[in-house]
């Protein structure tokens, strides 16, 4: 049934990571530690062995299993139940859900948006008897750092298990706990979960999670992020339960990530200390195995390049002052339209950029942990639908998400670790496609940039991204005016919120307020009118600027009308960012040869 599903999906040959992992996992029943580039097919490398393991268990217990053949009446009942489940799931996804605001609240992959719209929990056939439910234990558990990655993994497992009858369930934040309990009551064989929500349900002693020690397969996806110090306390508590002396000796453990074997050079001040150990790949893997509970000798697969990023990725940089980053970001988005992800290190930065680019008619889509799940889904649907679009996001969108056809990744702020740089950049140039990564490096980013460069052992310097300086004056004028508008609007909205809260509190306490207690003091009607008039004038001025063409055609002759007609002054940009960089590199090599 698995081969039939793979054929149905159009997969004719395994990827390198799959070719190396599958024989060891299925034939030899070994634990697997896998490191491969982003977009290399790691999910199926653990999904197929997990499904095989569940099928083997079902086969060995077939003598006591419930007969799957049911009467026509039962079939009809099952279809009705299934449609009820789909309706309920759709309501669940599109309702206003609670938002925990932690790392589980990452972005959602557009590749999975369609799946969510017709989301089937597919967690149990209602025609089974209660007795048969008891005989279906939890056999496979997949742990992921974000809820959206969990949904993506479920989508892949469901696709491969299409003809097997295996039930899967998803346990993540942002969904009502009662509904997730109902999902678990249907006894799915495979559960995909984020550590936080799973730990909550384990603490509540849900019957289906009462015996995690009987698991046949445990998967930790994006493991480097999951076991990082200071993150996912719940994961440590879960691993303590999973790895005690009573755990299933036949359990297989799969650990996968794009940066599993990436080693940071230990600072000299640390090495000088007594008993200090230099970290290498072997030591890092041994520590990881100890944390995860892998006993014995696992199959270690490392297909990452020394640089950790894929060959089809073109990496570039721009050095500038911190306040100039806005100019270069706006320049890039105008000059090279396409599907672009912009990463920042903080939610505040994403919010500010979103306001600025909205004022400049760039129609950005923000994505961060403080947004409601419903809004995140909407933004990602739009991002998936539009050919040219910009997604502003924090690092919660960096891990594991397979977002289709992302052409550019811009690091508005340099990431704090090499792993984050690899994962961010891995959102583009996936599955042999080409992509571009651009670092905007300010004075505050230099330390992080040097660390990343050193850790990834880059043999060549990153090329500088070519910028057409002639249009930068107009870019700066537009951006500076947009900043003034954004600042005025931000102050106005903040003042309104503050004053409204103060007024409500005063009314509740039945006290009078002095004018100077209001934010910026209560302005007279004349002053307020003047401010609004000034803001309106700035918006009108910006609207006029935005209506003017920014990029001009460079004349190749002194006589513009030589061809017999006037040339077009505005240009439909056809040259891609990648071709611009490759042309610059070719010129550089040519000049070096001449010298």
Coordinates of C-alpha atoms in Angstrom, one line a residue:
X1 CA 0.0 0.0 0.0
X2 CA 2.9 2.4 0.7
X3 CA 4.4 1.8 -2.8
X4 CA 1.0 2.3 -4.3
X5 CA 0.7 5.6 -2.5
X6 CA 4.2 6.7 -3.7
X7 CA 3.3 5.8 -7.2
X8 CA 0.0 7.7 -6.9
X9 CA 2.0 10.8 -5.7
X10 CA 4.4 10.5 -8.7
X11 CA 7.5 9.6 -6.7
X12 CA 9.6 7.2 -8.9
X13 CA 12.9 7.3 -7.1
X14 CA 14.1 8.1 -3.5
X15 CA 16.1 11.2 -2.7
X16 CA 19.7 10.6 -1.4
X17 CA 18.6 10.9 2.3
X18 CA 15.7 8.5 1.7
X19 CA 17.9 6.0 -0.2
X20 CA 20.4 5.8 2.7
X21 CA 17.9 5.9 5.6
X22 CA 15.2 3.5 4.4
X23 CA 17.2 0.2 4.2
X24 CA 18.7 0.7 7.6
X25 CA 15.4 1.7 9.2
X26 CA 13.2 -1.0 7.6
X27 CA 15.5 -3.9 7.0
X28 CA 17.9 -3.5 9.9
X29 CA 15.5 -1.8 12.4
X30 CA 18.2 0.7 13.3
X31 CA 17.8 4.1 14.9
X32 CA 18.6 6.9 12.5
X33 CA 20.4 10.3 12.9
X34 CA 20.0 12.2 9.7
X35 CA 21.4 15.5 8.5
X36 CA 20.6 16.7 5.0
X37 CA 20.1 20.0 3.2
X38 CA 16.7 21.8 3.5
X39 CA 14.2 20.5 1.0
X40 CA 15.9 17.1 0.6
X41 CA 12.9 14.9 1.5
X42 CA 13.7 14.2 5.2
X43 CA 10.0 13.8 6.2
X44 CA 9.4 10.7 4.0
X45 CA 12.7 9.3 5.3
X46 CA 11.1 8.7 8.7
X47 CA 7.4 8.6 7.6
X48 CA 7.8 5.4 5.5
X49 CA 9.6 3.3 8.2
X50 CA 7.0 4.5 10.7
X51 CA 4.1 3.4 8.6
X52 CA 5.9 0.1 7.9
X53 CA 6.3 -0.5 11.6
X54 CA 2.6 0.2 12.3
X55 CA 1.6 -2.2 9.5
X56 CA 3.9 -4.9 10.9
X57 CA 2.3 -4.5 14.3
X58 CA -1.2 -4.7 12.8
X59 CA -0.2 -7.8 10.9
X60 CA 1.2 -9.5 14.0
X61 CA -2.0 -8.7 15.9
X62 CA -4.4 -9.5 13.0
X63 CA -5.8 -12.5 14.8
X64 CA -7.4 -10.3 17.4
X65 CA -8.0 -7.3 15.2
X66 CA -11.5 -6.3 14.2
X67 CA -12.6 -7.5 10.7
X68 CA -12.5 -4.4 8.4
X69 CA -15.3 -5.6 6.1
X70 CA -18.5 -3.9 7.1
X71 CA -22.1 -3.9 5.7
X72 CA -23.4 -1.3 3.3
X73 CA -25.3 0.3 6.2
X74 CA -22.0 0.6 8.1
X75 CA -20.3 2.2 5.1
X76 CA -23.1 4.7 4.8
X77 CA -22.7 5.5 8.5
X78 CA -19.0 5.9 8.2
X79 CA -19.4 8.3 5.2
X80 CA -21.8 10.4 7.2
X81 CA -19.5 10.5 10.2
X82 CA -16.6 11.4 8.1
X83 CA -18.4 14.4 6.6
X84 CA -19.4 15.5 10.1
X85 CA -15.8 15.4 11.1
X86 CA -14.7 17.5 8.1
X87 CA -17.4 20.1 8.8
X88 CA -16.3 20.2 12.5
X89 CA -12.6 20.5 11.5
X90 CA -13.3 23.3 9.1
X91 CA -15.1 25.2 11.8
X92 CA -12.2 24.5 14.2
X93 CA -9.6 25.9 11.9
X94 CA -11.5 29.0 10.9
X95 CA -12.8 29.9 14.4
X96 CA -11.0 32.5 16.5
X97 CA -8.6 30.3 18.4
X98 CA -6.6 31.0 21.5
X99 CA -3.0 31.9 21.0
X100 CA -0.3 30.9 23.4
X101 CA 2.2 33.3 21.8
X102 CA 5.1 30.9 22.3
X103 CA 7.4 29.1 19.9
X104 CA 4.6 26.7 18.9
X105 CA 3.0 29.7 17.2
X106 CA 5.1 29.8 14.1
X107 CA 3.9 30.6 10.7
X108 CA 1.9 28.1 8.6
X109 CA 3.1 26.7 5.4
X110 CA 1.1 27.7 2.3
X111 CA 1.8 24.3 0.9
X112 CA -0.5 22.9 3.5
X113 CA -3.2 25.6 3.4
X114 CA -5.4 23.5 1.1
X115 CA -5.0 20.5 3.3
X116 CA -6.3 22.6 6.2
X117 CA -9.3 23.8 4.3
X118 CA -10.5 20.2 3.9
X119 CA -8.7 19.1 7.0
X120 CA -9.5 15.5 8.0
X121 CA -8.3 14.5 11.4
X122 CA -8.9 10.9 10.0
X123 CA -8.5 9.7 13.5
X124 CA -10.8 6.7 13.7
X125 CA -13.5 4.8 12.0
X126 CA -16.7 5.4 14.0
X127 CA -17.9 1.9 13.0
X128 CA -15.2 0.2 15.1
X129 CA -16.5 -1.1 18.5
X130 CA -15.2 0.2 21.8
X131 CA -13.3 -3.1 22.2
X132 CA -11.4 -2.7 19.0
X133 CA -10.5 0.9 20.0
X134 CA -8.8 -0.5 23.1
X135 CA -6.7 -2.8 20.9
X136 CA -5.3 0.1 18.9
X137 CA -2.5 1.7 20.9
X138 CA -0.3 4.7 20.1
X139 CA 2.6 3.3 18.0
X140 CA 4.2 6.4 16.4
X141 CA 5.0 9.8 17.8
X142 CA 6.4 12.7 15.9
X143 CA 7.6 15.8 17.8
X144 CA 8.1 19.1 15.9
X145 CA 9.0 22.6 17.2
X146 CA 6.1 24.5 15.6
X147 CA 2.4 23.8 15.0
X148 CA 2.6 24.6 11.3
X149 CA 5.4 22.1 10.8
X150 CA 3.3 19.5 12.6
X151 CA 0.4 20.1 10.1
X152 CA 2.9 19.8 7.2
X153 CA 4.3 16.5 8.6
X154 CA 0.7 15.2 9.0
X155 CA -0.1 16.0 5.4
X156 CA 3.0 14.1 4.2
X157 CA 2.3 11.0 6.4
X158 CA -1.4 11.0 5.4
X159 CA -0.4 11.1 1.7
X160 CA 1.9 8.1 2.1
X161 CA -0.5 6.2 4.3
X162 CA -3.4 6.9 1.9
X163 CA -4.2 3.2 1.2
X164 CA -3.2 1.7 4.6
X165 CA -6.1 2.7 6.9
X166 CA -3.7 4.1 9.5
X167 CA -5.1 6.9 11.6
X168 CA -3.1 10.0 12.4
X169 CA -3.9 12.9 14.7
X170 CA -2.4 16.3 15.4
X171 CA -1.9 17.9 18.8
X172 CA -0.9 21.6 18.7
X173 CA -1.5 24.9 20.4
X174 CA -4.2 27.1 19.0
X175 CA -6.9 24.4 19.0
X176 CA -9.4 23.7 21.7
X177 CA -8.1 21.1 24.2
X178 CA -11.6 19.4 24.4
X179 CA -11.6 18.8 20.6
X180 CA -8.1 17.4 20.7
X181 CA -9.2 15.1 23.5
X182 CA -12.0 13.9 21.2
X183 CA -9.5 13.3 18.5
X184 CA -7.4 11.1 20.8
X185 CA -10.5 9.2 21.9
X186 CA -10.6 7.8 18.4
X187 CA -7.2 6.0 19.1
X188 CA -4.9 7.2 16.2
X189 CA -1.9 5.0 15.7
X190 CA 0.3 8.0 14.9
X191 CA 0.3 11.3 16.7
X192 CA 2.1 14.4 15.4
X193 CA 2.5 17.0 18.2
X194 CA 4.3 20.1 19.6
X195 CA 5.9 19.4 23.0
X196 CA 3.8 22.0 24.9
X197 CA 0.4 20.7 24.0
X198 CA 1.4 17.0 24.2
X199 CA 2.8 17.5 27.7
X200 CA -0.5 19.2 28.8
X201 CA -2.5 16.1 27.6
X202 CA 0.0 13.7 29.2
X203 CA -0.3 15.5 32.5
X204 CA -4.1 15.3 32.2
X205 CA -3.6 11.5 31.9
X206 CA -5.5 11.0 28.7
X207 CA -5.9 7.2 28.3
X208 CA -4.4 7.1 24.8
X209 CA -1.3 8.8 26.1
X210 CA -1.1 6.8 29.3
X211 CA 1.5 4.3 28.0
X212 CA 4.0 6.1 25.9
X213 CA 6.6 3.5 26.7
X214 CA 5.0 1.1 24.2
X215 CA 5.9 3.3 21.3
X216 CA 7.4 1.6 18.3
X217 CA 8.6 4.8 16.6
X218 CA 9.7 8.2 18.0
X219 CA 10.7 11.0 15.7
X220 CA 12.2 14.3 16.6
X221 CA 12.1 16.7 13.6
X222 CA 14.3 19.8 13.4
X223 CA 16.1 18.3 16.4
X224 CA 18.8 20.9 16.8
X225 CA 16.1 23.6 17.7
X226 CA 14.2 21.2 19.9
X227 CA 17.0 20.2 22.2
X228 CA 18.6 23.7 22.3
X229 CA 19.4 24.9 25.8
X230 CA 16.6 27.0 27.3
X231 CA 14.0 25.8 24.8
X232 CA 11.2 23.3 25.1
X233 CA 11.3 22.4 28.8
X234 CA 8.3 20.1 28.1
X235 CA 10.5 18.1 25.6
X236 CA 13.0 17.2 28.4
X237 CA 10.1 16.1 30.6
X238 CA 8.6 14.0 27.8
X239 CA 12.0 12.4 27.1
X240 CA 12.4 11.5 30.7
X241 CA 9.2 9.5 30.5
X242 CA 10.0 7.9 27.1
X243 CA 13.6 6.9 28.1
X244 CA 13.1 5.3 31.5
X245 CA 14.0 1.7 32.2
X246 CA 10.6 0.4 31.1
X247 CA 10.7 1.8 27.6
X248 CA 10.0 -0.5 24.6
X249 CA 13.3 -2.2 23.6
X250 CA 12.1 -2.5 20.0
X251 CA 11.4 1.2 19.7
X252 CA 13.1 3.0 16.8
X253 CA 14.2 6.6 17.2
X254 CA 14.6 9.0 14.3
X255 CA 16.3 12.4 14.7
X256 CA 16.5 14.7 11.7
X257 CA 17.6 18.3 10.9
X258 CA 19.4 20.3 8.3
X259 CA 22.1 21.5 10.9
X260 CA 22.5 18.4 13.0
X261 CA 26.2 18.2 12.4
X262 CA 26.9 21.9 12.3
X263 CA 29.6 22.6 14.9
X264 CA 30.4 26.1 16.4
X265 CA 34.1 26.7 17.1
X266 CA 34.6 26.9 20.9
X267 CA 35.8 30.3 22.1
X268 CA 39.5 30.3 23.2
X269 CA 38.5 31.6 26.7
X270 CA 36.4 28.5 27.2
X271 CA 39.1 26.1 25.9
X272 CA 41.6 27.6 28.4
X273 CA 39.4 26.5 31.3
X274 CA 40.2 23.3 33.2
X275 CA 38.6 20.1 31.7
X276 CA 37.2 22.1 28.7
X277 CA 36.4 19.9 25.7
X278 CA 36.6 21.0 22.1
X279 CA 33.3 20.4 20.4
X280 CA 33.3 18.3 17.2
X281 CA 30.7 16.4 15.1
X282 CA 31.2 13.2 17.1
X283 CA 30.9 14.9 20.5
X284 CA 27.8 16.8 19.4
X285 CA 26.1 13.7 18.1
X286 CA 26.9 11.8 21.3
X287 CA 25.4 14.5 23.4
X288 CA 22.3 14.5 21.2
X289 CA 22.0 10.7 21.4
X290 CA 22.2 10.9 25.2
X291 CA 19.5 13.6 25.4
X292 CA 17.1 11.8 23.0
X293 CA 17.8 8.4 24.6
X294 CA 19.3 6.5 21.6
X295 CA 21.1 3.4 23.0
X296 CA 23.4 1.3 20.9
X297 CA 24.9 2.3 17.5
X298 CA 22.5 4.3 15.3
X299 CA 22.8 4.8 11.5
X300 CA 24.3 8.3 11.1
X301 CA 23.7 10.0 7.7
X302 CA 25.3 13.3 7.0
X303 CA 24.6 14.7 3.5
X304 CA 25.2 18.3 4.3
X305 CA 27.9 20.3 2.5
X306 CA 30.7 21.9 4.5
X307 CA 29.0 25.3 4.0
X308 CA 25.7 23.8 5.2
X309 CA 23.6 25.6 2.6
X310 CA 22.5 24.1 -0.7
X311 CA 24.5 24.6 -4.0
X312 CA 21.6 26.2 -5.8
X313 CA 21.5 29.0 -3.3
X314 CA 23.1 32.3 -4.2
X315 CA 24.3 34.1 -1.1
X316 CA 24.8 37.9 -1.2
X317 CA 25.2 40.8 1.2
X318 CA 24.8 44.6 1.5
X319 CA 26.8 46.6 4.2
X320 CA 25.0 49.7 5.3
X321 CA 24.1 51.8 8.4
X322 CA 21.1 50.5 10.5
X323 CA 18.8 53.4 9.3
X324 CA 19.7 52.6 5.7
X325 CA 18.3 49.1 5.8
X326 CA 14.8 50.3 5.0
X327 CA 16.1 51.9 1.8
X328 CA 17.8 48.8 0.5
X329 CA 14.8 46.6 1.4
X330 CA 12.4 48.9 -0.4
X331 CA 14.8 49.1 -3.4
X332 CA 15.0 45.3 -3.6
X333 CA 11.2 44.8 -3.4
X334 CA 10.6 47.3 -6.2
X335 CA 13.4 46.3 -8.5
X336 CA 13.0 42.5 -8.1
X337 CA 9.3 41.5 -7.6
X338 CA 8.6 37.9 -6.8
X339 CA 7.8 35.8 -3.8
X340 CA 10.1 37.2 -1.0
X341 CA 10.4 36.3 2.7
X342 CA 11.9 39.0 4.9
X343 CA 13.2 37.8 8.3
X344 CA 13.7 40.0 11.4
X345 CA 14.8 39.1 14.9
X346 CA 11.9 40.7 16.7
X347 CA 8.1 41.0 16.5
X348 CA 8.4 44.8 17.0
X349 CA 10.6 45.1 13.9
X350 CA 8.1 43.0 11.8
X351 CA 5.3 45.3 12.9
X352 CA 7.2 48.5 12.1
X353 CA 8.2 47.2 8.6
X354 CA 4.7 46.1 8.0
X355 CA 3.4 49.7 8.7
X356 CA 6.1 51.3 6.5
X357 CA 5.6 49.0 3.5
X358 CA 1.8 49.3 3.7
X359 CA 2.2 53.1 3.5
X360 CA 4.4 52.6 0.5
X361 CA 1.7 50.4 -1.2
X362 CA 3.9 47.2 -1.1
X363 CA 1.0 45.2 0.5
X364 CA 3.2 43.1 2.9
X365 CA 1.9 40.1 4.9
X366 CA 3.2 40.0 8.5
X367 CA 3.6 36.7 10.3
X368 CA 4.6 36.3 14.0
X369 CA 3.7 34.5 17.2
X370 CA 1.4 37.3 18.6
X371 CA -1.0 37.0 15.7
X372 CA -4.1 34.9 15.9
X373 CA -4.0 31.6 14.1
X374 CA -6.9 32.6 11.8
X375 CA -5.0 35.7 10.6
X376 CA -1.8 33.7 10.0
X377 CA -3.7 31.2 7.9
X378 CA -5.2 34.0 5.8
X379 CA -1.9 35.7 5.3
X380 CA -0.3 32.5 4.2
X381 CA -3.1 31.6 1.8
X382 CA -2.5 35.0 0.2
X383 CA 1.2 34.5 0.1
X384 CA 0.7 31.1 -1.7
X385 CA -1.7 32.6 -4.2
X386 CA 0.2 35.7 -5.3
X387 CA 3.0 35.6 -7.8
X388 CA 4.7 38.7 -6.4
X389 CA 4.4 39.1 -2.6
X390 CA 6.4 39.9 0.5
X391 CA 6.1 38.0 3.8
X392 CA 7.5 39.7 6.9
X393 CA 8.3 37.2 9.6
X394 CA 10.2 36.3 12.7
X395 CA 12.4 33.1 13.0
X396 CA 9.4 31.0 13.9
X397 CA 8.9 30.6 10.2
X398 CA 12.4 29.5 9.5
X399 CA 12.3 25.8 10.5
X400 CA 11.2 23.0 8.3
X401 CA 8.4 24.7 6.4
X402 CA 8.1 23.8 2.8
X403 CA 6.7 27.1 1.3
X404 CA 6.4 26.7 -2.4
X405 CA 8.4 28.8 -4.9
X406 CA 10.1 31.3 -2.6
X407 CA 12.5 33.2 -4.8
X408 CA 14.3 35.5 -2.3
X409 CA 15.1 35.4 1.4
X410 CA 16.1 38.8 2.9
X411 CA 17.8 38.8 6.3
X412 CA 16.7 42.3 7.5
X413 CA 18.6 41.6 10.7
X414 CA 21.5 39.0 10.7
X415 CA 20.3 35.9 12.6
X416 CA 22.0 35.2 16.0
X417 CA 23.2 31.7 15.1
X418 CA 24.5 29.8 12.1
X419 CA 21.7 27.3 12.4
X420 CA 19.1 30.0 12.0
X421 CA 20.9 31.4 9.0
X422 CA 20.9 27.9 7.3
X423 CA 17.2 27.4 8.2
X424 CA 16.1 30.9 7.1
X425 CA 18.0 30.6 3.8
X426 CA 16.6 27.1 3.3
X427 CA 13.1 28.5 2.7
X428 CA 14.4 29.2 -0.9
X429 CA 16.4 27.1 -3.3
X430 CA 14.4 24.0 -2.3
X431 CA 14.4 20.6 -4.2
X432 CA 17.0 21.7 -6.8
X433 CA 15.3 25.1 -7.5
X434 CA 17.5 28.2 -7.5
X435 CA 17.1 30.9 -4.9
X436 CA 18.8 34.1 -3.5
X437 CA 19.7 35.0 0.1
X438 CA 20.5 38.6 0.9
X439 CA 22.0 39.8 4.2
X440 CA 21.5 43.4 5.2
X441 CA 24.5 44.0 7.6
X442 CA 24.5 47.0 9.8
X443 CA 27.2 47.9 12.4
X444 CA 25.3 46.0 15.1
X445 CA 25.2 42.8 12.9
X446 CA 28.9 42.5 12.2
X447 CA 29.7 40.2 15.2
X448 CA 26.9 37.8 14.3
X449 CA 27.9 37.9 10.6
X450 CA 31.5 37.0 11.4
X451 CA 30.5 34.2 13.7
X452 CA 28.3 32.7 11.0
X453 CA 31.0 33.1 8.3
X454 CA 33.5 31.3 10.6
X455 CA 31.2 28.5 11.6
X456 CA 30.1 27.7 8.0
X457 CA 33.7 27.8 6.8
X458 CA 33.0 29.8 3.7
X459 CA 35.9 29.4 1.3
X460 CA 35.0 32.6 -0.6
X461 CA 33.7 35.9 0.5
X462 CA 30.0 36.5 0.0
X463 CA 29.5 38.7 -3.0
X464 CA 28.1 42.2 -2.6
X465 CA 24.6 42.6 -4.0
X466 CA 24.7 45.2 -6.9
X467 CA 22.6 48.3 -6.3
X468 CA 21.7 50.9 -8.9
X469 CA 22.7 54.0 -7.0
X470 CA 21.0 56.5 -9.5
X471 CA 17.6 55.7 -8.1
X472 CA 18.5 55.7 -4.4
X473 CA 17.8 59.4 -4.0
X474 CA 14.1 58.9 -5.0
X475 CA 14.0 55.7 -2.8
X476 CA 15.2 57.7 0.2
X477 CA 12.7 60.5 -0.4
X478 CA 9.8 58.1 -0.5
X479 CA 11.0 56.1 2.6
X480 CA 11.7 59.2 4.7
X481 CA 8.2 60.6 4.0
X482 CA 6.7 57.2 4.8
X483 CA 8.6 57.2 8.1
X484 CA 7.2 60.5 9.0
X485 CA 3.7 59.3 8.2
X486 CA 4.2 56.1 10.1
X487 CA 5.6 57.9 13.2
X488 CA 2.6 60.4 13.2
X489 CA 0.0 57.6 12.8
X490 CA 1.7 55.4 15.5
X491 CA 1.7 58.3 18.0
X492 CA -2.0 59.1 17.2
X493 CA -3.1 55.5 17.6
X494 CA -1.1 55.1 20.8
X495 CA -2.4 58.3 22.3
X496 CA -6.0 57.3 21.4
X497 CA -5.6 53.9 23.1
X498 CA -4.0 55.5 26.2
X499 CA -6.6 58.2 26.5
X500 CA -9.5 55.8 25.9
X501 CA -8.2 53.5 28.7
X502 CA -7.7 56.5 31.0
X503 CA -11.3 57.8 30.3
X504 CA -12.8 54.3 31.0
X505 CA -10.9 53.9 34.2
X506 CA -11.9 57.4 35.4
X507 CA -15.6 56.7 34.6
X508 CA -15.4 53.4 36.5
X509 CA -13.9 55.1 39.6
X510 CA -16.2 58.2 39.1
X511 CA -13.3 60.7 39.2
X512 CA -12.5 63.8 37.1
X513 CA -9.4 64.0 35.0
X514 CA -7.1 67.0 34.4
X515 CA -6.3 67.7 30.8
X516 CA -2.5 67.3 31.4
X517 CA -3.1 63.6 32.4
X518 CA -3.9 62.7 28.8
X519 CA -1.1 61.6 26.5
X520 CA 0.6 64.7 25.1
X521 CA -2.1 66.7 26.9
X522 CA -5.5 67.3 25.3
X523 CA -4.9 69.3 22.1
X524 CA -7.3 72.0 21.1
X525 CA -9.5 71.5 18.1
X526 CA -7.4 73.9 16.1
X527 CA -4.2 72.0 16.9
X528 CA -5.8 68.7 16.1
X529 CA -7.1 70.0 12.8
X530 CA -3.6 71.3 12.0
X531 CA -2.0 67.9 12.7
X532 CA -4.6 66.1 10.5
X533 CA -4.1 68.6 7.7
X534 CA -0.3 68.1 7.9
X535 CA -0.7 64.3 7.8
X536 CA -3.1 64.6 4.9
X537 CA -0.6 66.8 3.0
X538 CA 2.2 64.2 3.6
X539 CA 0.0 61.4 2.3
X540 CA -0.9 63.4 -0.8
X541 CA 2.8 64.2 -1.5
X542 CA 3.7 60.5 -1.1
X543 CA 0.9 59.4 -3.4
X544 CA 2.3 61.7 -6.1
X545 CA 5.8 60.3 -5.6
X546 CA 4.5 56.7 -5.8
X547 CA 2.8 57.5 -9.1
X548 CA 6.1 58.5 -10.7
X549 CA 8.3 55.8 -12.5
X550 CA 11.4 55.0 -10.4
X551 CA 13.5 52.9 -12.7
X552 CA 14.4 54.5 -16.1
X553 CA 15.7 52.9 -19.3
X554 CA 19.4 53.8 -19.8
X555 CA 19.8 55.2 -23.3
X556 CA 22.4 53.5 -25.4
X557 CA 22.6 56.4 -27.9
X558 CA 22.9 60.1 -27.7
X559 CA 19.8 60.5 -29.9
X560 CA 16.7 59.2 -28.2
X561 CA 14.5 59.5 -31.4
X562 CA 17.0 57.8 -33.7
X563 CA 14.7 54.8 -34.0
X564 CA 11.9 57.0 -35.3
X565 CA 9.8 56.9 -32.1
X566 CA 10.1 58.0 -28.5
X567 CA 11.3 55.3 -26.1
X568 CA 9.4 54.1 -23.1
X569 CA 10.7 55.8 -19.9
X570 CA 9.5 53.3 -17.3
X571 CA 10.7 49.8 -17.5
X572 CA 9.0 46.5 -16.9
X573 CA 11.7 44.8 -14.8
X574 CA 12.6 41.5 -16.5
X575 CA 16.0 40.8 -15.1
X576 CA 16.0 38.7 -12.0
X577 CA 18.0 39.3 -8.9
X578 CA 19.9 36.1 -9.6
X579 CA 20.9 37.1 -13.1
X580 CA 22.0 40.5 -11.8
X581 CA 24.4 38.9 -9.3
X582 CA 25.7 36.4 -11.8
X583 CA 26.5 39.1 -14.3
X584 CA 28.3 41.1 -11.6
X585 CA 30.3 38.0 -10.7
X586 CA 31.2 37.3 -14.3
X587 CA 32.4 40.9 -14.7
X588 CA 34.5 40.6 -11.6
X589 CA 36.2 37.4 -12.8
X590 CA 36.9 38.9 -16.2
X591 CA 38.5 42.0 -14.7
X592 CA 40.6 39.8 -12.4
X593 CA 41.9 37.8 -15.4
X594 CA 42.8 41.0 -17.2
X595 CA 44.8 42.3 -14.2

